[in-house]
Structures are given as structure tokens and as C-alpha cells.
Amino acid sequence: MQTPIPTLFMRGGTSRGPFFKAADLPADEALRNRVLLAVMGSPDRRQIDGMGGANPLTSKVGIVDLGSTPGIDLTFLFAQITPDKDTVDTTPNCGNMLAAVVPFALETGMLQPQGDTSTFRVLTLNTGMACDVTVATPNGQVRYDGDARIDGVPGTAAPITINFLDTAGSVCSGLLPTGKVRDTVNVDGIGDIEVTCIDNGMPLVMLRASDVGRTGYETVAEMNADTELKSKLEALRLQCGQLMGLGDVSKKTYPKMTLIAPPRDAGGSITTRSFIPHVCHDAIGVLAAVTVGTACVLEGAITDGIARIGAGQRKVVSVEHPTGEFSVELETNAANPQNVTRAALLRTARLIMRGEVMVPAAVWDGQR
């Protein structure tokens, strides 16, 4: 016997996975997590018995509910499933999956379109961060086709604008959790490494690729095959996790490790190789890009002398990654340029499939 659960399978940005109404999943967190593991087919590297795509980017789940506080239209709980582990991490956000939240709510009748475009406020339960998400809804229907292009996704689609309202210190105690814009960390077998520990939506440890003997332009395959580098990064990550007030991060998916180098292309601001945290990202996460962009506009950060940034309060930072670039629009306080007051970006999403996903009744019999 199996238990059917209504779901929409959606792409959000450069990620994808099943989306559920919160009411369609068990209320008990431990049982819910067992259900999600069964849905995705974890723990198994190939996730052969579930909907997971055998990659962290395609092993994600969205859980959506109506807002219960004034001014909040929807709540979103993101769950990161590690393909070969039995862990469900709901601590960090995912800005890519966030792009599919409002389309999901409109497709399932949780919300009604407002006109040619519809803007709703979404509260991410993972970190308590709110954002305004705008989608195209001509003729009362979610529009998926359009001219917007994001690197990491083939073709074009309708734009989805995400305006983050308060991202600083999403998981950590603040934007700069160590209290410094730059730290020097001594790691056995590596020596002194300069880093910027920062959290403007995603906790990151940023370091110069050259400081670990790499160019920063290596391919994803080269990075993933580089066991020496990954060992060094993990040792650094564990130490920085303590400095950032995150405790023992050995079993956590954050902080992410981000290697930086000068931009390669005209118009680029900085080159990145992002680890999530042990696999090199084919692109870069939405909130990781926001956090990298933020470091680029902070005086004294590890990006100083590397990033190419224009003048003015409003800056567009082009974050290069292995499959293209990700532009983030940032606005700083005129009186205090070290204070980032706004972060906005463009994503796309698509409904891929609707129906029911089946989980063994031995995992959940459907009773709450």
C-alpha cells in the first residue's frame, strides 16, 4: 500500500523539486522529514526510488502555506535533501526555489491573480526573511514563457522579480558575524588564510582562489575531482563555522565556501566557485549571489582589489559563475556606504508536472 500526496513538480531558478501545501504533509516534523526522504529517494546517491535528481540542486523541496500574520501573503519552508544522506535541512533559505512559490500558490488556488502582474509578500520560515515576489499573470493565468534569460537554465521564460526586504544575518547574528569585514584564520596544513565571513541571506566564507593555489576559473568537474582542495576547504569551513557563531557545522549545509577571482568577462564584477558545501555548484545560489555582491560593495572585504564595482548608491554586481553570470542590484545607505539597504534580482520558474507523489504506507499512512 502507498499514500498519495498532491504535489506540483516545479523549477525555481536553477533548482527544481516537488512543492507541497503544508496541510498535505504530516504536522509532526520528524514524520514529515521521513516522508520527504521517501519522496526524494534518499538516502541513495542516485535517488533511484524517488523524485530526486542525484544532485543537491535537484534534491530540494518547497512547502507553502497561507500567511497568518498581517502583511504576509504566504509562508515558505525550504527543505534541502542530501541525496546520499538521511538528513532534511530546513535551516538555510533557497532563493532559487523561492521563485516558484507564488506560481505554486496561484496554480493551486491558494491566491488569486491581481492583474497583468501579481505581487505577494512571502515569509521564508527558514530564517524569518520576507520578500516581495512579482510574477506575470495576464488573463488571470501564470505566464511561464517570455524573454527573460538566466544562466544555468536553457532558453528564456517570463521574469519573476524578487525584492528582498531584510536579508542581513539570515542564519548568523548579523551581516558580519565575526564582527569584522575580514578575518585571518590559521588552519593546520594550510597556514594563514584571509577570509570574509558574511551572511546577507546565506552564510558564506569567501576567500581568494589564489590563496589555496587555484585560479578560480577551474571547471565544476575539475573542482569536484580536486580532493586536496575540498579537504582544505572543509577544514577551513569547520573553523570559520565556530568563528561565525554557528557551532559545529560538520553536519550542516552552511556556511557555503566561495572561491573568488577577478572577473573574466567585460562587464563582470567578480568570478566565483561556490561549494554547497562539499559539491561545486554548477552556477551559484540566489542568496549566495546576493551575499557575494554585498561583500563586493563593502570596503575592506576580501573582494577589495578583485571586484570591479561602479560608483553610486545603486550598484549592479555581475557575479560570474561556471555557467554564466548572476546580476544582483544592491542599494547602499548614502550616510553609511557599509550598510546595504536593498537587494533585488530576477529569476524564472516553470511548472513541470502536477499530480500525486506516492510514499510507502509504512512510512506514512496518510493520517495526521
PDB file of C-alpha atoms in Angstrom, residues 178 180 182-188 190-197 205-207 211 232 235-244 257 302:
ATOM      1  CA  THR A 178      32.666  37.742  13.410  1.00  0.00           C
ATOM      2  CA  LYS A 180      34.985  42.082  11.174  1.00  0.00           C
ATOM      3  CA  ARG A 182      37.959  40.449   7.068  1.00  0.00           C
ATOM      4  CA  ASP A 183      39.489  37.753   9.275  1.00  0.00           C
ATOM      5  CA  THR A 184      42.740  35.811   9.194  1.00  0.00           C
ATOM      6  CA  VAL A 185      42.265  32.146  10.036  1.00  0.00           C
ATOM      7  CA  ASN A 186      45.081  29.680  10.686  1.00  0.00           C
ATOM      8  CA  VAL A 187      44.298  26.166   9.513  1.00  0.00           C
ATOM      9  CA  ASP A 188      46.579  23.166  10.044  1.00  0.00           C
ATOM     10  CA  ILE A 190      47.226  25.425   5.095  1.00  0.00           C
ATOM     11  CA  GLY A 191      48.565  28.268   7.207  1.00  0.00           C
ATOM     12  CA  ASP A 192      47.030  31.715   7.449  1.00  0.00           C
ATOM     13  CA  ILE A 193      44.082  32.360   5.138  1.00  0.00           C
ATOM     14  CA  GLU A 194      42.288  35.688   4.791  1.00  0.00           C
ATOM     15  CA  VAL A 195      38.509  35.346   4.597  1.00  0.00           C
ATOM     16  CA  THR A 196      35.347  37.382   4.753  1.00  0.00           C
ATOM     17  CA  CYS A 197      32.641  35.675   6.798  1.00  0.00           C
ATOM     18  CA  VAL A 205      33.083  32.052   3.829  1.00  0.00           C
ATOM     19  CA  MET A 206      34.747  33.911   0.961  1.00  0.00           C
ATOM     20  CA  LEU A 207      38.421  33.512   0.123  1.00  0.00           C
ATOM     21  CA  ASP A 211      45.368  31.619  -1.587  1.00  0.00           C
ATOM     22  CA  LYS A 232      41.329  22.197   2.752  1.00  0.00           C
ATOM     23  CA  ALA A 235      38.956  22.256   7.419  1.00  0.00           C
ATOM     24  CA  LEU A 236      38.565  25.992   6.880  1.00  0.00           C
ATOM     25  CA  ARG A 237      34.759  25.734   6.924  1.00  0.00           C
ATOM     26  CA  LEU A 238      34.712  23.942  10.264  1.00  0.00           C
ATOM     27  CA  GLN A 239      36.919  26.572  11.858  1.00  0.00           C
ATOM     28  CA  CYS A 240      35.019  29.503  10.349  1.00  0.00           C
ATOM     29  CA  GLY A 241      31.724  27.966  11.452  1.00  0.00           C
ATOM     30  CA  GLN A 242      32.882  28.359  15.042  1.00  0.00           C
ATOM     31  CA  LEU A 243      34.030  31.942  14.409  1.00  0.00           C
ATOM     32  CA  MET A 244      30.629  32.767  12.894  1.00  0.00           C
ATOM     33  CA  MET A 257      32.563  28.091   0.743  1.00  0.00           C
ATOM     34  CA  ILE A 302      38.252  40.032   0.743  1.00  0.00           C
TER      35      ILE A 302
END
